Short mmCIF file of C-alpha atoms in Angstrom, two decimals:
data_model
loop_
_atom_site.label_atom_id
_atom_site.label_comp_id
_atom_site.label_asym_id
_atom_site.label_seq_id
_atom_site.Cartn_x
_atom_site.Cartn_y
_atom_site.Cartn_z
CA MET A 113 0.00 0.00 0.00
CA ARG A 114 1.14 3.53 -0.80
CA VAL A 115 -0.55 6.60 0.64
CA ALA A 116 -0.23 10.28 -0.25
CA ALA A 117 -1.18 12.92 2.32
CA LEU A 118 -1.91 16.46 1.15
CA TRP A 119 -1.63 18.96 3.98
CA PHE A 120 -2.69 22.58 3.64
CA PRO A 121 -0.90 24.46 6.47
CA ASP A 122 -2.93 27.04 8.38
CA TRP A 123 -6.01 26.04 6.41
CA PRO A 124 -8.53 28.34 8.17
CA VAL A 125 -6.44 31.34 7.08
CA GLN A 126 -6.25 30.04 3.51
CA ALA A 127 -9.98 29.28 3.52
CA ALA A 128 -10.78 32.85 4.58
CA ASP A 129 -8.67 34.13 1.69
CA LEU A 130 -10.33 31.81 -0.85
CA ASP A 131 -13.77 32.75 0.46
CA GLU A 132 -12.85 36.42 0.05
CA GLU A 133 -13.51 37.09 3.72
CA VAL A 134 -10.40 39.26 3.82
CA ALA A 135 -9.14 41.83 1.35
CA PRO A 136 -6.70 40.63 -1.32
CA GLY A 137 -3.14 40.49 -0.04
CA VAL A 138 -4.06 40.52 3.65
CA VAL A 139 -2.92 36.93 4.25
CA ALA A 140 0.55 37.92 3.07
CA GLY A 141 0.86 39.64 6.45
CA PRO A 142 0.30 38.29 9.97
CA VAL A 143 -3.16 36.73 10.32
CA ALA A 144 -4.67 34.67 13.14
CA VAL A 145 -7.96 32.81 13.54
CA ALA A 146 -9.34 32.97 17.07
CA ALA A 147 -12.09 31.32 19.11
CA ASN A 148 -13.00 32.04 22.74
CA HIS A 149 -10.43 34.86 22.82
CA HIS A 150 -7.56 32.47 22.07
CA VAL A 151 -5.55 31.95 18.89
CA GLU A 152 -6.45 28.68 17.18
CA VAL A 153 -4.42 29.08 13.98
CA CYS A 154 -1.88 31.64 12.79
CA ASN A 155 0.05 31.91 9.54
CA GLY A 156 3.80 32.07 8.96
CA PRO A 157 4.22 35.87 9.25
CA ALA A 158 2.31 35.82 12.54
CA ARG A 159 4.49 33.01 13.92
CA GLY A 160 7.56 34.93 12.82
CA ALA A 161 6.36 37.87 14.93
CA GLY A 162 5.97 35.64 18.01
CA VAL A 163 2.30 34.68 17.83
CA ARG A 164 1.57 31.10 18.92
CA ARG A 165 -1.44 28.81 19.09
CA GLY A 166 -3.28 28.95 22.40
CA MET A 167 -2.10 32.51 23.07
CA ARG A 168 -4.71 34.99 24.24
CA VAL A 169 -5.77 37.41 21.52
CA ARG A 170 -4.76 40.44 23.58
CA GLN A 171 -1.32 39.00 24.15
CA ALA A 172 -0.97 38.16 20.44
CA GLN A 173 -1.93 41.71 19.47
CA ALA A 174 0.55 43.09 21.96
CA VAL A 175 3.29 40.92 20.46
CA CYS A 176 2.25 41.77 16.89
CA PRO A 177 0.23 45.04 16.69
CA GLU A 178 -0.40 44.63 12.95
CA LEU A 179 -2.00 41.20 13.47
CA VAL A 180 -5.32 40.68 11.64
CA VAL A 181 -7.65 38.56 13.80
CA LEU A 182 -10.48 36.56 12.19
CA ASP A 183 -13.26 34.67 13.92
CA ALA A 184 -13.15 30.87 13.63
CA ASN A 185 -15.67 29.55 11.10
CA PRO A 186 -15.64 25.74 10.81
CA GLU A 187 -18.48 25.80 8.27
CA ARG A 188 -16.47 27.97 5.92
CA ASP A 189 -13.35 25.83 6.39
CA GLY A 190 -15.21 22.61 5.63
CA ALA A 191 -17.18 23.93 2.67
CA VAL A 192 -14.19 25.53 0.94
CA PHE A 193 -12.04 22.46 1.49
CA GLY A 194 -14.77 20.17 0.20
CA ALA A 195 -14.60 22.04 -3.10
CA ILE A 196 -10.83 21.62 -3.28
CA ALA A 197 -11.05 17.91 -2.43
CA ASP A 198 -13.50 17.46 -5.31
CA SER A 199 -10.75 18.44 -7.74
CA LEU A 200 -8.81 15.33 -6.68
CA ASP A 201 -11.51 13.04 -8.07
CA ASP A 202 -10.11 13.55 -11.58
CA VAL A 203 -6.74 12.17 -10.45
CA ALA A 204 -7.50 9.48 -7.85
CA SER A 205 -10.43 7.19 -7.17
CA SER A 206 -9.87 6.69 -3.43
CA VAL A 207 -9.86 10.06 -1.65
CA GLU A 208 -10.57 10.50 2.06
CA ILE A 209 -10.84 13.75 4.03
CA LEU A 210 -9.45 13.48 7.54
CA ARG A 211 -10.30 17.08 8.43
CA PRO A 212 -10.58 20.41 6.58
CA GLY A 213 -7.05 21.01 5.38
CA LEU A 214 -5.90 17.39 5.30
CA VAL A 215 -6.73 14.67 2.78
CA ILE A 216 -5.24 11.26 1.98
CA VAL A 217 -5.20 9.46 -1.37
CA ASP A 218 -4.55 5.88 -2.45
CA LEU A 219 -1.26 6.59 -4.21
CA ALA A 220 -0.69 3.02 -5.41
CA ALA A 221 -3.88 3.02 -7.46
CA ALA A 222 -3.32 6.55 -8.77
CA GLY A 223 0.28 5.74 -9.72
CA ALA A 224 -0.74 2.57 -11.55
CA PHE A 225 -3.34 4.49 -13.55
CA HIS A 226 -1.20 7.52 -14.43
CA GLY A 227 2.01 5.68 -15.18
CA GLY A 228 4.06 6.20 -12.02
CA GLU A 229 4.00 7.50 -8.49
CA ASP A 230 5.90 10.69 -9.31
CA ARG A 231 3.49 11.54 -12.09
CA ALA A 232 0.49 10.92 -9.82
CA LEU A 233 1.93 13.15 -7.08
CA GLU A 234 2.53 15.92 -9.60
CA MET A 235 -1.05 15.67 -10.83
CA LEU A 236 -2.41 15.71 -7.28
CA ILE A 237 -0.53 18.93 -6.54
CA ASP A 238 -1.68 20.49 -9.80
CA ALA A 239 -5.31 19.53 -9.09
CA THR A 240 -5.32 21.40 -5.76
CA ALA A 241 -3.35 24.42 -6.98
CA ARG A 242 -5.08 27.67 -6.12
CA ALA A 243 -3.79 31.21 -5.92
CA GLY A 244 -2.50 31.84 -2.40
CA VAL A 245 -2.93 28.23 -1.28
CA ASP A 246 0.03 26.27 0.06
CA CYS A 247 0.04 22.48 -0.12
CA LEU A 248 2.64 20.07 1.24
CA VAL A 249 2.70 16.42 0.22
CA GLY A 250 3.95 13.35 2.04
CA ALA A 251 3.99 9.80 0.72
CA ALA A 252 4.68 6.52 2.51
CA ASP A 253 3.49 2.95 2.99
CA GLU A 254 1.20 3.82 5.92
CA ILE A 255 -1.33 6.57 6.55
CA ALA A 256 0.31 7.77 9.79
CA THR A 257 3.78 7.85 8.22
CA ALA A 258 2.44 9.81 5.24
CA LEU A 259 0.89 12.38 7.59
CA ILE A 260 4.22 12.84 9.38
CA ALA A 261 6.08 12.97 6.06
CA ALA A 262 3.84 15.80 4.84
CA ARG A 263 5.11 17.94 7.74
CA HIS A 264 8.76 16.93 7.40
CA ALA A 265 11.14 19.90 7.44
CA GLY A 266 8.34 22.23 6.42
CA ARG A 267 8.38 21.03 2.83
CA GLY A 268 7.09 17.45 2.83
CA ALA A 269 8.86 14.22 1.96
CA VAL A 270 8.38 11.09 -0.13
CA VAL A 271 9.40 7.99 1.85
CA ALA A 272 10.53 5.13 -0.37
CA ALA A 273 8.68 1.83 -0.12
CA GLY A 274 9.88 -0.25 2.82
CA GLU A 275 11.81 2.61 4.46
CA SER A 276 9.12 4.03 6.73
CA ARG A 277 10.69 2.89 9.98
CA GLU A 278 14.10 4.31 9.05
CA PHE A 279 12.46 7.62 8.16
CA LEU A 280 10.47 7.78 11.40
CA ALA A 281 13.46 6.89 13.58
CA GLY A 282 14.94 10.37 13.24
CA GLU A 283 11.69 12.27 13.74
CA PRO A 284 11.08 13.95 17.13
CA VAL A 285 8.39 12.51 19.35
CA GLY A 286 6.61 15.86 19.22
CA VAL A 287 5.40 15.19 15.66
CA LEU A 288 2.86 12.78 17.16
CA ILE A 289 0.83 15.71 18.51
CA ALA A 290 1.58 18.16 15.69
CA GLU A 291 -1.20 16.51 13.67
CA ALA A 292 -4.51 15.99 15.47
CA ALA A 293 -5.56 13.30 12.96
CA LEU A 294 -2.96 10.94 14.49
CA GLY A 295 -5.00 10.91 17.70
CA VAL A 296 -2.05 10.91 20.14
CA ASP A 297 -2.52 12.45 23.59
CA ALA A 298 -0.25 15.43 24.32
CA ARG A 299 0.17 14.25 27.93
CA LEU A 300 1.66 11.00 26.66
CA VAL A 301 4.28 12.86 24.61
CA GLU A 302 5.08 15.02 27.64
CA GLN A 303 5.65 11.93 29.77
CA LEU A 304 7.85 10.37 27.11
CA GLY A 305 9.98 13.51 27.10
CA LYS A 306 10.41 13.31 30.87
CA LEU A 307 11.57 9.71 30.47
CA GLY A 308 14.22 10.80 27.96
CA VAL A 309 12.47 9.41 24.87
CA ARG A 310 13.19 12.12 22.30
CA ARG A 311 12.92 10.34 18.92
CA LEU A 312 10.40 7.97 17.41
CA GLY A 313 13.19 5.45 16.90
CA GLU A 314 13.73 5.33 20.65
CA LEU A 315 10.00 4.84 21.23
CA ALA A 316 9.87 2.07 18.62
CA GLY A 317 12.70 0.22 20.35
CA LEU A 318 11.07 0.07 23.79
CA PRO A 319 9.69 -3.31 24.96
CA ARG A 320 6.05 -3.54 23.92
CA GLY A 321 4.90 -4.99 27.21
CA GLN A 322 6.44 -2.22 29.28
CA VAL A 323 4.96 0.47 27.02
CA VAL A 324 1.47 -1.00 27.35
CA THR A 325 1.86 -1.48 31.10
CA ARG A 326 3.03 2.09 31.64
CA PHE A 327 0.90 4.00 29.12
CA GLY A 328 -1.97 1.66 28.18
CA GLN A 329 -3.57 1.71 24.74
CA ALA A 330 -2.46 5.30 24.16
CA GLY A 331 1.16 4.21 24.42
CA ALA A 332 0.57 1.15 22.25
CA LYS A 333 -0.95 3.33 19.54
CA ALA A 334 1.94 5.80 19.62
CA GLN A 335 4.48 2.98 19.44
CA SER A 336 2.64 1.39 16.51
CA ILE A 337 2.99 4.68 14.64
CA ALA A 338 6.70 4.84 15.49
CA GLN A 339 7.18 1.24 14.33
CA ALA A 340 5.40 1.94 11.01
CA THR A 341 2.89 -0.81 11.69
CA PRO A 342 0.72 -1.46 8.59
CA ASP A 343 -2.71 0.05 8.93
CA ARG A 344 -5.94 0.23 6.94
CA ARG A 345 -6.36 1.18 3.31
CA VAL A 346 -7.61 4.55 2.11
CA ALA A 347 -11.41 4.61 1.85
CA PRO A 348 -11.89 0.82 1.79
CA GLU A 349 -15.24 -0.61 0.80
CA LEU A 350 -17.11 -1.99 3.80
CA ALA A 351 -20.54 -3.59 3.74
CA VAL A 352 -22.80 -1.61 6.06
CA THR A 353 -25.72 -1.06 3.71
CA GLU A 354 -28.27 -1.84 6.43
CA LEU A 355 -27.30 1.42 8.17
CA ARG A 356 -27.55 3.57 5.06
CA VAL A 357 -30.09 6.40 5.20
CA GLY A 358 -31.40 8.46 2.32
CA LEU A 359 -33.61 11.41 1.55
CA THR A 360 -35.45 12.37 -1.63
CA PRO A 361 -36.60 16.00 -1.32
CA GLU A 362 -39.87 17.17 -2.82
CA GLU A 363 -37.91 19.75 -4.79
CA PRO A 364 -34.25 19.50 -5.82
CA ILE A 365 -31.88 21.08 -3.30
CA GLU A 366 -30.20 24.12 -4.85
CA ARG A 367 -29.62 26.41 -1.87
CA VAL A 368 -27.23 26.03 1.04
CA ASP A 369 -29.93 26.63 3.65
CA ALA A 370 -32.03 23.81 2.21
CA ALA A 371 -28.93 21.60 2.24
CA ALA A 372 -28.33 22.41 5.92
CA PHE A 373 -31.90 21.39 6.80
CA ALA A 374 -31.55 18.11 4.87
CA ALA A 375 -28.19 17.42 6.56
CA ARG A 376 -29.70 17.81 10.02
CA GLN A 377 -32.65 15.57 9.13
CA LEU A 378 -30.47 12.81 7.69
CA ALA A 379 -28.02 12.99 10.61
CA SER A 380 -30.91 12.41 13.02
CA LEU A 381 -32.08 9.37 11.03
CA LEU A 382 -28.60 7.90 10.81
CA HIS A 383 -27.84 8.22 14.50
CA GLY A 384 -31.19 6.74 15.36
CA LYS A 385 -30.11 3.58 13.52
CA LEU A 386 -26.63 3.66 15.03
CA ASP A 387 -27.98 4.01 18.56
CA ALA A 388 -30.37 1.10 18.01
CA ALA A 389 -27.45 -1.04 16.79
CA GLY A 390 -25.16 0.05 19.64
CA LEU A 391 -22.56 1.45 17.24
CA VAL A 392 -20.79 4.72 16.49
CA CYS A 393 -19.60 6.04 13.13
CA VAL A 394 -15.97 6.98 12.55
CA ARG A 395 -16.00 7.20 8.73
CA LEU A 396 -18.92 8.63 6.78
CA GLU A 397 -19.64 8.71 3.06
CA VAL A 398 -21.83 11.50 1.69
CA VAL A 399 -23.54 10.66 -1.62
CA ALA A 400 -25.45 13.20 -3.72
CA GLU A 401 -27.33 12.39 -6.92
CA PHE A 402 -28.13 15.41 -9.07
CA THR A 403 -31.15 15.79 -11.32
CA SER A 404 -28.88 15.54 -14.37
CA GLY A 405 -27.86 12.03 -13.31
CA GLN A 406 -24.45 13.02 -11.99
CA ARG A 407 -23.40 11.28 -8.76
CA LEU A 408 -20.83 12.73 -6.33
CA GLU A 409 -19.35 10.91 -3.35
CA ARG A 410 -17.01 11.97 -0.58
CA VAL A 411 -15.67 10.14 2.49
CA TRP A 412 -15.06 12.00 5.75
CA ARG A 413 -13.11 10.46 8.61
CA THR A 414 -12.68 11.74 12.14
CA ARG A 415 -10.32 10.93 14.97
CA GLU A 416 -13.25 10.53 17.37
CA ALA A 417 -16.67 8.99 16.89
CA LEU A 418 -19.12 11.23 15.07
CA ASP A 419 -22.11 12.47 17.03
CA GLU A 420 -25.27 13.80 15.42
CA GLU A 421 -24.09 17.40 15.32
CA ALA A 422 -20.67 16.50 13.90
CA THR A 423 -22.32 14.37 11.21
CA ALA A 424 -24.69 17.17 10.23
CA ASN A 425 -21.80 19.64 10.07
CA ARG A 426 -19.75 17.49 7.72
CA VAL A 427 -22.71 16.83 5.45
CA ARG A 428 -23.51 20.53 5.36
CA TRP A 429 -19.89 21.45 4.57
CA GLN A 430 -19.78 18.94 1.74
CA LEU A 431 -23.09 19.98 0.22
CA ASP A 432 -22.12 23.63 0.47
CA GLY A 433 -18.94 22.86 -1.45
CA TRP A 434 -20.77 20.88 -4.11
CA LEU A 435 -23.50 23.47 -4.59
CA SER A 436 -20.93 26.24 -4.87
CA THR A 437 -18.96 24.65 -7.70
CA ALA A 438 -19.56 25.20 -11.38
CA ARG A 439 -19.81 21.43 -11.84
CA ALA A 440 -22.80 21.27 -9.48
CA ALA A 441 -24.42 24.28 -11.16
CA GLU A 442 -24.34 22.48 -14.50
CA ALA A 443 -25.72 19.31 -12.91
CA GLY A 444 -28.77 21.03 -11.45
CA GLY A 445 -30.08 20.49 -7.95
CA ILE A 446 -29.65 17.50 -5.63
CA GLY A 447 -32.45 15.03 -6.22
CA ARG A 448 -31.27 12.32 -3.83
CA LEU A 449 -29.04 12.47 -0.76
CA GLU A 450 -27.62 9.49 1.15
CA LEU A 451 -25.38 8.94 4.17
CA VAL A 452 -23.42 5.70 4.36
CA PRO A 453 -21.46 4.87 7.57
CA VAL A 454 -18.61 3.05 5.83
CA GLU A 455 -16.84 2.33 9.12
CA VAL A 456 -18.57 1.73 12.42
CA ALA A 457 -17.39 0.44 15.78
CA PRO A 458 -18.68 -0.19 19.30
CA PRO A 459 -18.37 2.76 21.70
CA GLU A 460 -14.91 2.94 23.24
CA ALA A 461 -14.62 1.42 26.67
CA GLY A 462 -12.86 4.54 27.90
CA GLU A 463 -16.05 6.54 27.44
CA LEU A 464 -17.75 5.98 30.76
CA PHE A 465 -21.40 6.21 29.74
CA GLY A 466 -21.32 5.66 25.96
CA ALA A 467 -20.05 7.38 22.87
CA ARG A 468 -21.64 10.78 23.33
CA THR A 469 -21.45 11.44 27.04
CA SER A 470 -21.75 15.08 28.04
CA ASP A 471 -20.37 16.63 31.21
CA GLU A 472 -23.92 17.15 32.42
CA GLN A 473 -24.69 13.43 32.03
CA VAL A 474 -21.57 12.56 34.05
CA ARG A 475 -22.55 14.99 36.80
CA ARG A 476 -26.05 13.54 37.03
CA ALA A 477 -24.75 9.97 37.17
CA VAL A 478 -22.20 10.79 39.87
CA ALA A 479 -24.85 12.68 41.87
CA ARG A 480 -27.02 9.54 41.91
CA VAL A 481 -24.13 7.43 43.18
CA GLN A 482 -23.30 10.01 45.86
CA SER A 483 -26.92 10.08 47.00
CA GLN A 484 -26.76 6.33 47.65
CA LEU A 485 -23.22 5.90 49.01
CA GLY A 486 -22.49 9.32 50.45
CA VAL A 487 -20.68 12.37 49.14
CA ASP A 488 -17.32 11.31 50.57
CA LYS A 489 -17.45 7.91 48.80
CA VAL A 490 -16.93 9.27 45.28
CA LEU A 491 -13.49 10.84 45.14
CA VAL A 492 -11.35 12.35 42.40
CA PRO A 493 -7.57 12.92 42.56
CA ARG A 494 -5.96 16.32 42.28
CA PRO A 495 -2.34 17.50 42.53
CA ALA A 496 -1.15 18.55 45.96
CA GLY A 497 2.07 19.95 47.36
CA GLY A 498 4.70 17.80 49.00
CA ARG A 499 8.06 16.12 48.67
CA GLY A 500 7.12 12.46 48.53
CA VAL A 501 4.84 10.64 46.12
CA ALA A 502 1.69 9.80 48.05
CA GLU A 503 1.49 13.24 49.62
CA ARG A 504 1.48 14.89 46.16
CA VAL A 505 -1.91 13.35 45.31
CA GLU A 506 -5.00 14.41 47.24
CA PHE A 507 -8.42 12.77 46.89
CA VAL A 508 -11.39 15.09 47.28
CA PRO A 509 -15.15 14.45 46.95
CA TYR A 510 -16.41 14.86 43.40
CA GLY A 511 -17.86 18.34 42.80
CA GLU A 512 -16.51 19.83 46.03
CA ALA A 513 -14.72 23.15 45.59
CA ARG A 514 -11.55 23.46 47.64
CA ASP A 515 -8.75 25.95 47.84
CA PRO A 516 -5.94 25.28 45.36
CA ALA A 517 -2.96 23.29 46.55
CA PRO A 518 -0.31 25.42 48.28
CA ARG A 519 2.44 26.64 45.99
CA GLY A 520 6.06 26.11 46.84
CA THR A 521 9.37 24.88 45.51
CA TRP A 522 9.40 21.90 47.91
CA PRO A 523 13.19 21.42 48.09
CA GLY A 524 14.12 17.76 48.05
CA ARG A 525 10.93 16.63 46.33
CA ILE A 526 11.08 13.43 44.27
CA PRO A 527 11.93 14.42 40.67
CA GLY A 528 9.98 13.21 37.66
CA PRO A 529 9.06 10.95 36.13
CA LEU A 530 7.06 9.91 39.16
CA PRO A 531 6.29 6.25 39.91
CA ALA A 532 3.22 4.86 38.19
CA ARG A 533 1.80 2.93 41.15
CA LEU A 534 1.53 3.82 44.83
CA GLY A 535 2.02 1.24 47.52
CA GLY A 536 -0.56 0.30 50.08
CA GLY A 537 0.95 2.52 52.76
CA MET A 538 3.93 2.29 55.08
CA ASN A 539 2.10 0.01 57.51
CA HIS A 540 0.65 -2.31 54.89
CA PRO A 541 2.11 -5.85 55.07
CA ALA A 542 2.65 -5.92 51.29
CA SER A 543 4.94 -2.88 51.58
CA ARG A 544 7.66 -4.80 53.44
CA PHE A 545 10.88 -4.95 51.45
CA TYR A 546 14.13 -6.70 52.35
CA LEU A 547 17.50 -5.56 51.04
CA VAL A 548 20.72 -7.54 51.59
CA SER A 549 24.37 -7.26 50.63
CA ALA A 550 26.56 -9.84 48.87
CA LYS A 551 27.38 -11.25 52.33
CA ASP A 552 23.66 -11.77 53.00
CA GLU A 553 23.66 -9.02 55.59
CA PRO A 554 20.79 -6.51 55.91
CA VAL A 555 21.38 -3.21 54.15
CA ILE A 556 20.31 -0.23 56.25
CA VAL A 557 20.80 3.54 56.37
CA THR A 558 23.48 4.72 58.80
CA ALA A 559 23.45 7.80 60.98
CA GLU A 560 25.45 9.58 58.26
CA ALA A 561 22.57 8.98 55.80
CA GLU A 562 24.60 6.38 53.86
CA LEU A 563 24.10 2.69 53.12
CA ASN A 564 26.11 0.39 55.34
CA ALA A 565 26.81 -1.92 52.34
CA GLU A 566 26.16 -2.15 48.63
CA PRO A 567 22.77 -3.70 47.83
CA TYR A 568 23.11 -7.08 46.14
CA ALA A 569 19.66 -8.70 46.26
CA ALA A 570 16.14 -7.76 47.27
CA LYS A 571 13.13 -9.74 48.42
CA TRP A 572 9.56 -8.51 48.05
CA GLY A 573 6.91 -10.98 49.04
CA ALA A 574 7.65 -14.32 47.34
CA TYR A 575 9.93 -12.77 44.70
CA VAL A 576 13.70 -12.37 44.81
CA TYR A 577 15.47 -9.81 42.62
CA ARG A 578 19.12 -9.23 41.82
CA VAL A 579 19.92 -5.53 42.23
CA ALA A 580 20.84 -3.90 38.91
CA GLY A 581 21.26 -0.34 40.17
CA TRP A 582 20.23 2.18 42.78
CA ALA A 583 20.28 5.88 43.57
CA GLY A 584 20.36 7.50 46.99
CA PRO A 585 19.73 7.34 49.82
CA TRP A 586 18.24 10.77 50.40
CA PRO A 587 17.46 11.84 53.97
CA VAL A 588 13.85 12.76 54.68
CA ASP A 589 13.87 15.84 56.90
CA ALA A 590 10.14 16.63 56.69
CA GLN A 591 8.27 16.52 60.02
CA TRP A 592 11.42 15.63 61.92
CA TRP A 593 9.69 16.56 65.15
CA THR A 594 7.33 13.57 64.82
CA ALA A 595 10.11 10.99 64.40
CA GLU A 596 11.39 8.90 67.26
CA PRO A 597 14.68 10.07 68.79
CA GLY A 598 17.62 8.59 66.92
CA SER A 599 15.49 7.29 64.04
CA ARG A 600 16.78 7.55 60.49
CA VAL A 601 14.39 8.20 57.61
CA ALA A 602 15.51 8.13 53.96
CA ARG A 603 14.40 7.25 50.42
CA LEU A 604 16.16 5.02 47.89
CA GLN A 605 15.50 4.29 44.21
CA LEU A 606 16.22 0.68 43.34
CA VAL A 607 16.21 -1.35 40.10
CA GLY A 608 16.12 -5.13 40.17
CA GLN A 609 15.57 -8.14 37.92
CA ALA A 610 14.25 -11.55 38.85
CA ASP A 611 15.66 -14.77 37.43
CA GLY A 612 13.77 -15.82 34.33
CA GLU A 613 12.36 -12.33 33.66
CA GLU A 614 13.45 -10.26 30.68
CA VAL A 615 12.35 -6.96 32.16
CA GLN A 616 13.68 -4.98 35.07
CA ARG A 617 11.56 -3.51 37.84
CA ALA A 618 12.06 -0.32 39.80
CA TRP A 619 10.84 0.89 43.19
CA LEU A 620 10.95 3.95 45.38
CA LEU A 621 11.83 2.64 48.85
CA TYR A 622 11.28 4.32 52.20
CA PHE A 623 13.54 3.50 55.17
CA ALA A 624 12.17 4.17 58.64
CA ARG A 625 12.43 2.47 62.04
CA GLY A 626 15.19 0.23 60.75
CA ALA A 627 13.18 -1.35 57.92
CA TRP A 628 12.46 -0.78 54.24
CA ARG A 629 9.01 -0.21 52.79
CA VAL A 630 7.81 0.17 49.19
CA GLU A 631 6.47 3.69 48.85
CA ALA A 632 5.77 3.39 45.11
CA ALA A 633 6.67 1.31 42.04
CA TYR A 634 7.74 2.42 38.56
CA PHE A 635 5.74 -0.28 36.74
#
């Protein structure tokens, strides 16, 4: 399989220019698109002046006084891009829109038809050429790799067949969140950076089991991208005809407002069927049959399951684009409209109450549980101040407003990355940990806050580990007035490996009253 990804950088700015929302030549200067008083997208001149995504509009205007700020308009972005994507139909048969400003094409089929991959790529670029519109192209064996290649070095890249993993190895981990269509959580990338994983090649080389254990399915997905794991085809044909919905209007649809009404009506019908089947739609095909007999089709894909509003929006964007083109004007009005969910799936397990849970639904559900069990029985964690691990997480009743955690530098606090699993507490029997030297003597912390011998082996429950490394000990001076006279309290980081195991394990140990306890584990 070969995939081409066509990426239109800063698409909302380009869409505003194509839709003549701004005066000619304005986008040559700094322009930003904002929503909720924050910058969502900014063009190259604006970034050169210091404007960044997420920045408050006032701050952006202070940084760049000549900045032109436009209101976000998803309907305009989708409709204008739908018209551009239509021009690809003359070059490729399998075209799929991931979002306004990003489209993928089955390059293998297009190359076979046009006599070569290079020729097909050239024709794809020519088909989308518009005055003032920038387009970068990436090509690879997988969809995810092609998306990353389109952003490579700010000019795109063509990855030769079979060389995806070598290409990805040198890419920074941050590219996983540069493109929202990849569906990688920004918090995961932040954690990888704290662990010292800087390149996709380093992520690809990590043991699969440890990645899944530490980061769950989010980590497995990110590693699959880094390993160039083969994925699905572009716009594959799937048999879901029983979920298809259609509408034949009394009069052909020729106006955008009529198209918007039909889109909302069809979206409601479609999601009624999906709800009855217990499914959600992640890839939707919009089919329009014009009175002249012409038939237009377009596939939209989203990173998250489509709800009724999102479905209606995409249908409206597509119909707006079709009705605005000269091709549609010659074909007459739309005499038949259909929605085909070409890819469906069960609701994700991570969504607590289904695929379209709102915050209000969650609050109502939690309130019912609290009414039965008590307010203090439904707790949520929040960051707290402290030096250790357990004391930096505070559990508070759901919905209860409390003062923010005290700010402070907390000298001597445990540095990140923090352990993934807390122990059962210092007095819990399962927290007992035994550390011995090569002479089978107990290893303890001396009065000088040093180990009396080098750790050689450790015993935790029924398991015995050979010590592979350690760091510390570090004296714990907090609440010294509560300690027993002459007691020594310290922390130690320890790495060990059991016989017959291929992976190493790590713990944060706590020494008090002459014994070791497991405060937290790094696995």
